[in-house]
Coordinates of C-alpha atoms in Angstrom, one line a residue:
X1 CA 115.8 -48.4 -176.7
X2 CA 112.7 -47.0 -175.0
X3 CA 109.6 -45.8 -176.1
X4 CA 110.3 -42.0 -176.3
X5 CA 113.9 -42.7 -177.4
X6 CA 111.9 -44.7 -180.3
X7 CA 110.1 -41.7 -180.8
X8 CA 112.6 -39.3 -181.2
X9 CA 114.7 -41.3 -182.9
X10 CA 112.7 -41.9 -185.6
X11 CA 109.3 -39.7 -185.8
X12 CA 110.1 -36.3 -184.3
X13 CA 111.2 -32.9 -186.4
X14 CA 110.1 -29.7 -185.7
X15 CA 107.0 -28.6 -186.3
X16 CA 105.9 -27.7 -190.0
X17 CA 103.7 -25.0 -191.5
X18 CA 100.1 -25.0 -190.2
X19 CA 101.4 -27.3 -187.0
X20 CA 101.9 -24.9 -184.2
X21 CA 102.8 -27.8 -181.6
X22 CA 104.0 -31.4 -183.4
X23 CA 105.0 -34.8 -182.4
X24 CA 105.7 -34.7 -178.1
X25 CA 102.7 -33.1 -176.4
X26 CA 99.2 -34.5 -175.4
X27 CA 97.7 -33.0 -178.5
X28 CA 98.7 -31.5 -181.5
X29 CA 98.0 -27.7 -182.7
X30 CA 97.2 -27.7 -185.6
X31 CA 96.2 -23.8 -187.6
X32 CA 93.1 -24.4 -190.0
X33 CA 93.1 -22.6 -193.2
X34 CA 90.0 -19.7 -192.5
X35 CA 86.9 -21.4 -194.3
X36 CA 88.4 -24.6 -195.3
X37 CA 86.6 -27.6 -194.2
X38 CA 88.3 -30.6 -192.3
X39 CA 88.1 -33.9 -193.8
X40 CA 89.7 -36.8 -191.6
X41 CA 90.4 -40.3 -192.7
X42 CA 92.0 -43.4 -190.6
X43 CA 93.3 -46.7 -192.5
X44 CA 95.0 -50.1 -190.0
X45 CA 97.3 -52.6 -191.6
X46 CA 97.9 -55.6 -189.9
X47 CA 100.5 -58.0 -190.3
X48 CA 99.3 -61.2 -192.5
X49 CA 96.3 -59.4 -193.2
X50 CA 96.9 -56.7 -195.2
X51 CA 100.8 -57.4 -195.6
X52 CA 103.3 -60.0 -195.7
X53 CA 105.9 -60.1 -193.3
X54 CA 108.1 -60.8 -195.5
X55 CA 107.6 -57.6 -196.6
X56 CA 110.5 -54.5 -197.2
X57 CA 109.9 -52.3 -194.3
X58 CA 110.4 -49.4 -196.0
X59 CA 108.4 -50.2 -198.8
X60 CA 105.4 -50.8 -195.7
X61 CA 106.3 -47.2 -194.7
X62 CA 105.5 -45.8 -197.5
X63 CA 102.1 -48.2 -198.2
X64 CA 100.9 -47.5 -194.8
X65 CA 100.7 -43.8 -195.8
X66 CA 100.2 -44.5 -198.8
X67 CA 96.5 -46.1 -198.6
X68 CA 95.4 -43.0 -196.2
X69 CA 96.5 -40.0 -198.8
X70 CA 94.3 -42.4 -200.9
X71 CA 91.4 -41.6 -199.3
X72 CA 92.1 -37.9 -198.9
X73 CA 93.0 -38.1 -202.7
X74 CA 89.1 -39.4 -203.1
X75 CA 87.5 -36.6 -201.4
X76 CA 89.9 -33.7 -203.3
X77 CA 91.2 -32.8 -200.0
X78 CA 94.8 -31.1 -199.6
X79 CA 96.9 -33.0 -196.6
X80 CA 97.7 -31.2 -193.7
X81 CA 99.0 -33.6 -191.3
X82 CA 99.0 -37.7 -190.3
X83 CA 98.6 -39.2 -186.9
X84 CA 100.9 -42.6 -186.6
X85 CA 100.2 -45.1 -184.2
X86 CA 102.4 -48.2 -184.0
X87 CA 102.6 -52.1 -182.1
X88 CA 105.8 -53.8 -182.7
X89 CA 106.5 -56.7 -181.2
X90 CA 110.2 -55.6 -180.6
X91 CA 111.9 -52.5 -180.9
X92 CA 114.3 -53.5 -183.8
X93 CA 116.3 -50.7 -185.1
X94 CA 116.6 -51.7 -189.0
X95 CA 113.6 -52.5 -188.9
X96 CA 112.5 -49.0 -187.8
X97 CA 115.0 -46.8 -189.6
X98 CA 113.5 -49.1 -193.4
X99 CA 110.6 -48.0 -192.0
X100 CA 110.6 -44.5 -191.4
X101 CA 112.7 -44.1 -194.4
X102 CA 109.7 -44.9 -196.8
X103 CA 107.0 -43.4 -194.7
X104 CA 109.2 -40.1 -194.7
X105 CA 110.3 -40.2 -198.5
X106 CA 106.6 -40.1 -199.4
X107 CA 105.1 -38.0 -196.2
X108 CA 108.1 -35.3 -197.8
X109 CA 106.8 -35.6 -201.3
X110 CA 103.0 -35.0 -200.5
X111 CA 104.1 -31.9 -198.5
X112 CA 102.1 -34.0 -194.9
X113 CA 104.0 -34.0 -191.7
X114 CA 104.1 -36.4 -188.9
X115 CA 102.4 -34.6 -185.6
X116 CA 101.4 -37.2 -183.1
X117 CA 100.7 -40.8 -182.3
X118 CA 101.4 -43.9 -180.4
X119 CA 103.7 -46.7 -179.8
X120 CA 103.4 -49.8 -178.0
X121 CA 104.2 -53.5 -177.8
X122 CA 102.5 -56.0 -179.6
X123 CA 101.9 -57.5 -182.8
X124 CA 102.9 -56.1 -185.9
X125 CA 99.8 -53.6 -186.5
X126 CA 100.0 -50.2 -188.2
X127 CA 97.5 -47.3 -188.1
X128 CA 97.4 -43.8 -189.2
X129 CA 94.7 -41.0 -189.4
X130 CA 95.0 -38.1 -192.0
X131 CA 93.7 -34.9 -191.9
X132 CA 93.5 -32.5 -194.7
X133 CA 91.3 -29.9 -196.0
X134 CA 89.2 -28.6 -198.9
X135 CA 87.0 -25.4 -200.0
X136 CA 83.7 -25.1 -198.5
X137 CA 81.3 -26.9 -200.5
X138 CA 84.5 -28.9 -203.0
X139 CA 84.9 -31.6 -201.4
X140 CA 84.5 -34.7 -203.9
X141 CA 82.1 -37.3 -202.0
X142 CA 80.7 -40.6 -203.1
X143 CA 76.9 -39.4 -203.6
X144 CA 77.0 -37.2 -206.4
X145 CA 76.3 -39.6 -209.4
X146 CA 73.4 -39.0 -211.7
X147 CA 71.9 -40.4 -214.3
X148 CA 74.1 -40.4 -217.7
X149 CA 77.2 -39.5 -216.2
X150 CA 80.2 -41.4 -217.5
X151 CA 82.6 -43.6 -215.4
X152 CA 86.2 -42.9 -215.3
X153 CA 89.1 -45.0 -213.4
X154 CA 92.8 -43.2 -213.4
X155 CA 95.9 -45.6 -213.9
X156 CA 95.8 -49.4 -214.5
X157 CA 93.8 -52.0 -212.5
X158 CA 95.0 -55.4 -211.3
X159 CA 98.4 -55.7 -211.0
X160 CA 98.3 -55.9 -207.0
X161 CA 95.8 -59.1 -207.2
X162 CA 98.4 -60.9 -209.5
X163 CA 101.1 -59.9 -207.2
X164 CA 99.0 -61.3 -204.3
X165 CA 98.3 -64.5 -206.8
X166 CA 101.9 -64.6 -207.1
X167 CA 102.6 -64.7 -203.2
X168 CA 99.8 -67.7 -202.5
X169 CA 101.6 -70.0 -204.8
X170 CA 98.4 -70.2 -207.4
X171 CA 100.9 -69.0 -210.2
X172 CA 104.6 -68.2 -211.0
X173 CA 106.2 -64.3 -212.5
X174 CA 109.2 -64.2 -212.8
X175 CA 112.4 -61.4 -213.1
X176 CA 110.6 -57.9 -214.3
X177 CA 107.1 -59.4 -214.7
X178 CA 107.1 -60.2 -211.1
X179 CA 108.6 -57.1 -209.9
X180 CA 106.1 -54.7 -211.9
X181 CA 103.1 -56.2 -210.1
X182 CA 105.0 -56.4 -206.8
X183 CA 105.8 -52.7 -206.7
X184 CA 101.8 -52.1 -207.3
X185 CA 100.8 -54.0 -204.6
X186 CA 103.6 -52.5 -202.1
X187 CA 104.5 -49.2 -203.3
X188 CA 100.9 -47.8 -204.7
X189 CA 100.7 -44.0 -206.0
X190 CA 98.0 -42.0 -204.0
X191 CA 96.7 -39.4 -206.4
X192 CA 96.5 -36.7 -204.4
X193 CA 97.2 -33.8 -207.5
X194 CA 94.4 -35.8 -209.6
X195 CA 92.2 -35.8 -206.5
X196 CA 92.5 -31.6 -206.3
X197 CA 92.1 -31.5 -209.8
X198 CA 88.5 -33.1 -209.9
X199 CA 86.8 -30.4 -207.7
X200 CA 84.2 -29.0 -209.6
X201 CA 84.5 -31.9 -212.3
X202 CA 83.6 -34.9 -210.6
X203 CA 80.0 -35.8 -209.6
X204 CA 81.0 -38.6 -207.2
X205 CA 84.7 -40.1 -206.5
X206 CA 85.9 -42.8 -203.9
X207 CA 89.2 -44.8 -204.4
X208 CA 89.8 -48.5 -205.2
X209 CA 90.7 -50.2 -201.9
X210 CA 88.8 -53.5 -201.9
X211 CA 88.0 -54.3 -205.7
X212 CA 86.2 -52.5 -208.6
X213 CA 83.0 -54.0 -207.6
X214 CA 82.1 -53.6 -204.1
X215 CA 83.6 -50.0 -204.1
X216 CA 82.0 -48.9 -207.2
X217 CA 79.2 -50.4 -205.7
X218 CA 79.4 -48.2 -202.7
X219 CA 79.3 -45.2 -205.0
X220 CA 75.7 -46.4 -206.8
X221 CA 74.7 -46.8 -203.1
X222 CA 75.1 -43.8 -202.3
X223 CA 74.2 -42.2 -205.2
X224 CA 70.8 -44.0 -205.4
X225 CA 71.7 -45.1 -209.2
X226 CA 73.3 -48.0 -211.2
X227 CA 75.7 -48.7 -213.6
X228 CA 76.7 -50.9 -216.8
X229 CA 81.0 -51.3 -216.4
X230 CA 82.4 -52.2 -219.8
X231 CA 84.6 -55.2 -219.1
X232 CA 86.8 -54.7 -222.3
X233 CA 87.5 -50.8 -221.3
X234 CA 89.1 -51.6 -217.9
X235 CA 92.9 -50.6 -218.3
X236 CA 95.1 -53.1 -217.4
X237 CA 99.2 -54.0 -217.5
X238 CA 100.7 -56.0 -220.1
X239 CA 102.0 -58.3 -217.6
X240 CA 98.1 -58.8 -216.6
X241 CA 96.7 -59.2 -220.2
X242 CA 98.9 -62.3 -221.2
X243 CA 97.1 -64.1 -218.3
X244 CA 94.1 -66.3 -218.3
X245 CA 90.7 -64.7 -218.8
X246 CA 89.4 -66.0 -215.6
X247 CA 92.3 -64.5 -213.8
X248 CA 92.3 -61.4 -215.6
X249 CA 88.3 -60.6 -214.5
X250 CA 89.5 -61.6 -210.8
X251 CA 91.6 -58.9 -210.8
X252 CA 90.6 -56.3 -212.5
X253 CA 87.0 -56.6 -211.1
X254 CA 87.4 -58.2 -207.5
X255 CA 91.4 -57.2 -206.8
X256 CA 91.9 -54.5 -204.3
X257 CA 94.4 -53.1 -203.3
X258 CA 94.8 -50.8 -206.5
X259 CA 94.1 -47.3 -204.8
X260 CA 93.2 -46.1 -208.1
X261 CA 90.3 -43.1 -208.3
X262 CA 87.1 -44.2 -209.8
X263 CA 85.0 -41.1 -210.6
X264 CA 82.1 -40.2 -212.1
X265 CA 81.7 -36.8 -215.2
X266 CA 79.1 -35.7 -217.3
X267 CA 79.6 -36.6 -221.1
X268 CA 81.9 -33.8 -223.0
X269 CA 83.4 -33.1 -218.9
X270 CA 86.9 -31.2 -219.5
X271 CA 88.7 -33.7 -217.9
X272 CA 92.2 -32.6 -215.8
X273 CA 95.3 -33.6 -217.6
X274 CA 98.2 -34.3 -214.8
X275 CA 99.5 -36.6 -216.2
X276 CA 97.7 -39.9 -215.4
X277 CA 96.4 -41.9 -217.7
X278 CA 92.0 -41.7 -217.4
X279 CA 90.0 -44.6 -219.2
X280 CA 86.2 -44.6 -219.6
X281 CA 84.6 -47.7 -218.0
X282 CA 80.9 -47.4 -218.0
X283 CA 77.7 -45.0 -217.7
X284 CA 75.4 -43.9 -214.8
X285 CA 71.7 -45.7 -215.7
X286 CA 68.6 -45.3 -213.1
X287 CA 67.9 -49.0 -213.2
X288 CA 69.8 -50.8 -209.8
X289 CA 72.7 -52.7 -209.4
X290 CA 75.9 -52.9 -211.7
X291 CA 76.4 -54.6 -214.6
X292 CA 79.4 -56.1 -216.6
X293 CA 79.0 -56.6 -220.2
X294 CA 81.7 -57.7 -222.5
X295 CA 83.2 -56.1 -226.0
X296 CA 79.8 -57.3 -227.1
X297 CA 77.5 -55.8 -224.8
X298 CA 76.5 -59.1 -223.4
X299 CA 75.7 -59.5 -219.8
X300 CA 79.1 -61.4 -218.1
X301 CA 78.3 -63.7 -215.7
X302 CA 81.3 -63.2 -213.4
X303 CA 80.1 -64.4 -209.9
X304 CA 82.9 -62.3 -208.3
X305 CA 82.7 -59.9 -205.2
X306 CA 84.9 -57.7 -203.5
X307 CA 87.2 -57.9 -200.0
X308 CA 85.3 -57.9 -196.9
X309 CA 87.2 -57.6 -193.4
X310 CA 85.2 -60.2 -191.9
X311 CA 83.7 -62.4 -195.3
X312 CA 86.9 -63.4 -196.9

């Protein structure tokens, strides 16, 4: 099988709504909502860095996607349409058909089609640039935090760290235990309808891609504030609470991988109900920095950070 039989094969249809010319030319057309702004986002997973290779390829499919409408989800941006581009050391067909099978399933239910890319040989390395679209002057950015505003994080933290844990050998799950933190890591839920939701509400919004820490700590940065995050608040699985403290903090602090929004409100916002669970974790304060304080409101000296590309 050959490149453009690959592509045909398995990433052309026919052009959707708002994609004059698709998948097969140069460029893509695409047909811009009058007023709307652009916002564009690119994510790359690489085999044994970001996934295992082990791993189900359709269940890669749909994470590969998955942590791109994540970003568009941040920024309360409606998806219009994903760029793929794809080295594979071989052209295997299973492998491609588990593939397109979960990137398609979730592409489908988040209304975003496929209209361009690449493919080539090499190893194992995914990456895909959305584009989507928001009102002029609504789209949710990281810089809008002020002083008193509360801190809010949708879903549960964690589980993806112990599932990594899990992987390394440093601990054992087993049976449903196992497969609850497995499908978090592998099959997270962009919120793309919660994302939408928090135009007008949110002050500042970014998702949780590296750990609690060094992305809420992009958010102060950019904001120019700081924070107190209230250790006890942060939502977490029952699978996660029955472990060790230690390992507990580690993930829910220092994880990644959880692609959960973190957003700032004022106090008494009206908060979006669709149906996602929304936990207060801290407050906006002018002094620097972000601090962790326990049930108590003790300082917790946690000596964690956050994923870095090129530290860790």
């Amino acid at each position: 099988m050959g490149e453009f039989d690959l592509i045909r094969r398995f990433f052309q249809r026919p052009a959707a709504a708002g994609v004059e010319v698709g998948v097969g030319d140069d460029c893509a057309v695409l047909v811009p909502t009058p007023g709307a702004r652009w916002l564009v986002s690119s994510d790359m997973l690489v085999e044994g860095r970001h996934f295992l290779s082990t791993v189900d390829p359709a269940r890669l499919g749909h994470k590969a996607l998955a942590v791109n409408l994540s970003d568009l989800a941040a920024c309360g941006a409606t998806p219009r349409g994903f760029t793929l581009a794809l080295a594979l050391p071989r052209a295997d067909e299973a492998w491609l058909a588990g593939f397109a099978q979960g990137l398609w399933a979730l592409a489908d239910a988040s209304g975003i089609p496929l209209i361009g890319g690449d493919t080539t040989q090499g190893p194992l390395n995914l990456c895909i640039t959305v584009f989507g679209e928001a009102p002029p002057g609504q789209a949710l950015l990281r810089s809008g935090a002020r002083v008193g505003d509360e801190i809010w994080v949708s879903g549960r933290l964690g589980d993806a760290r112990l599932a990594l844990e899990v992987f390394r050998g440093r601990m054992a799950l087993a049976g449903e235990a196992f497969e609850q933190v497995r499908v978090a890591m592998e099959l997270p839920t962009p919120r793309l309808t919660l994302g939408q939701a928090l135009r007008g509400v949110a002050t500042a919004v970014l998702d949780i891609s590296d750990g609690l820490l060094g992305d809420l700590g992009h958010l102060l940065a950019a904001s120019g504030v700081g924070a107190t995050l209230e250790l006890a608040a942060l939502p977490r699985s029952a699978v996660l609470a029955a472990q060790p403290l230690a390992l507990q903090q580690e993930c829910l602090l220092a994880g990644g991988d959880d692609y959960e929004l973190v957003f700032t409100a004022p106090p008494g916002a009206r908060l979006p109900d669709v149906g996602v669970p929304l936990t207060r974790i801290g407050r906006i304060e002018a002094a620097p920095g972000l601090r962790v304080v326990d049930a108590r409101g003790e300082r917790v000296d946690h000596g964690l950070r956050s994923f870095d590309h090129f530290q860790s």
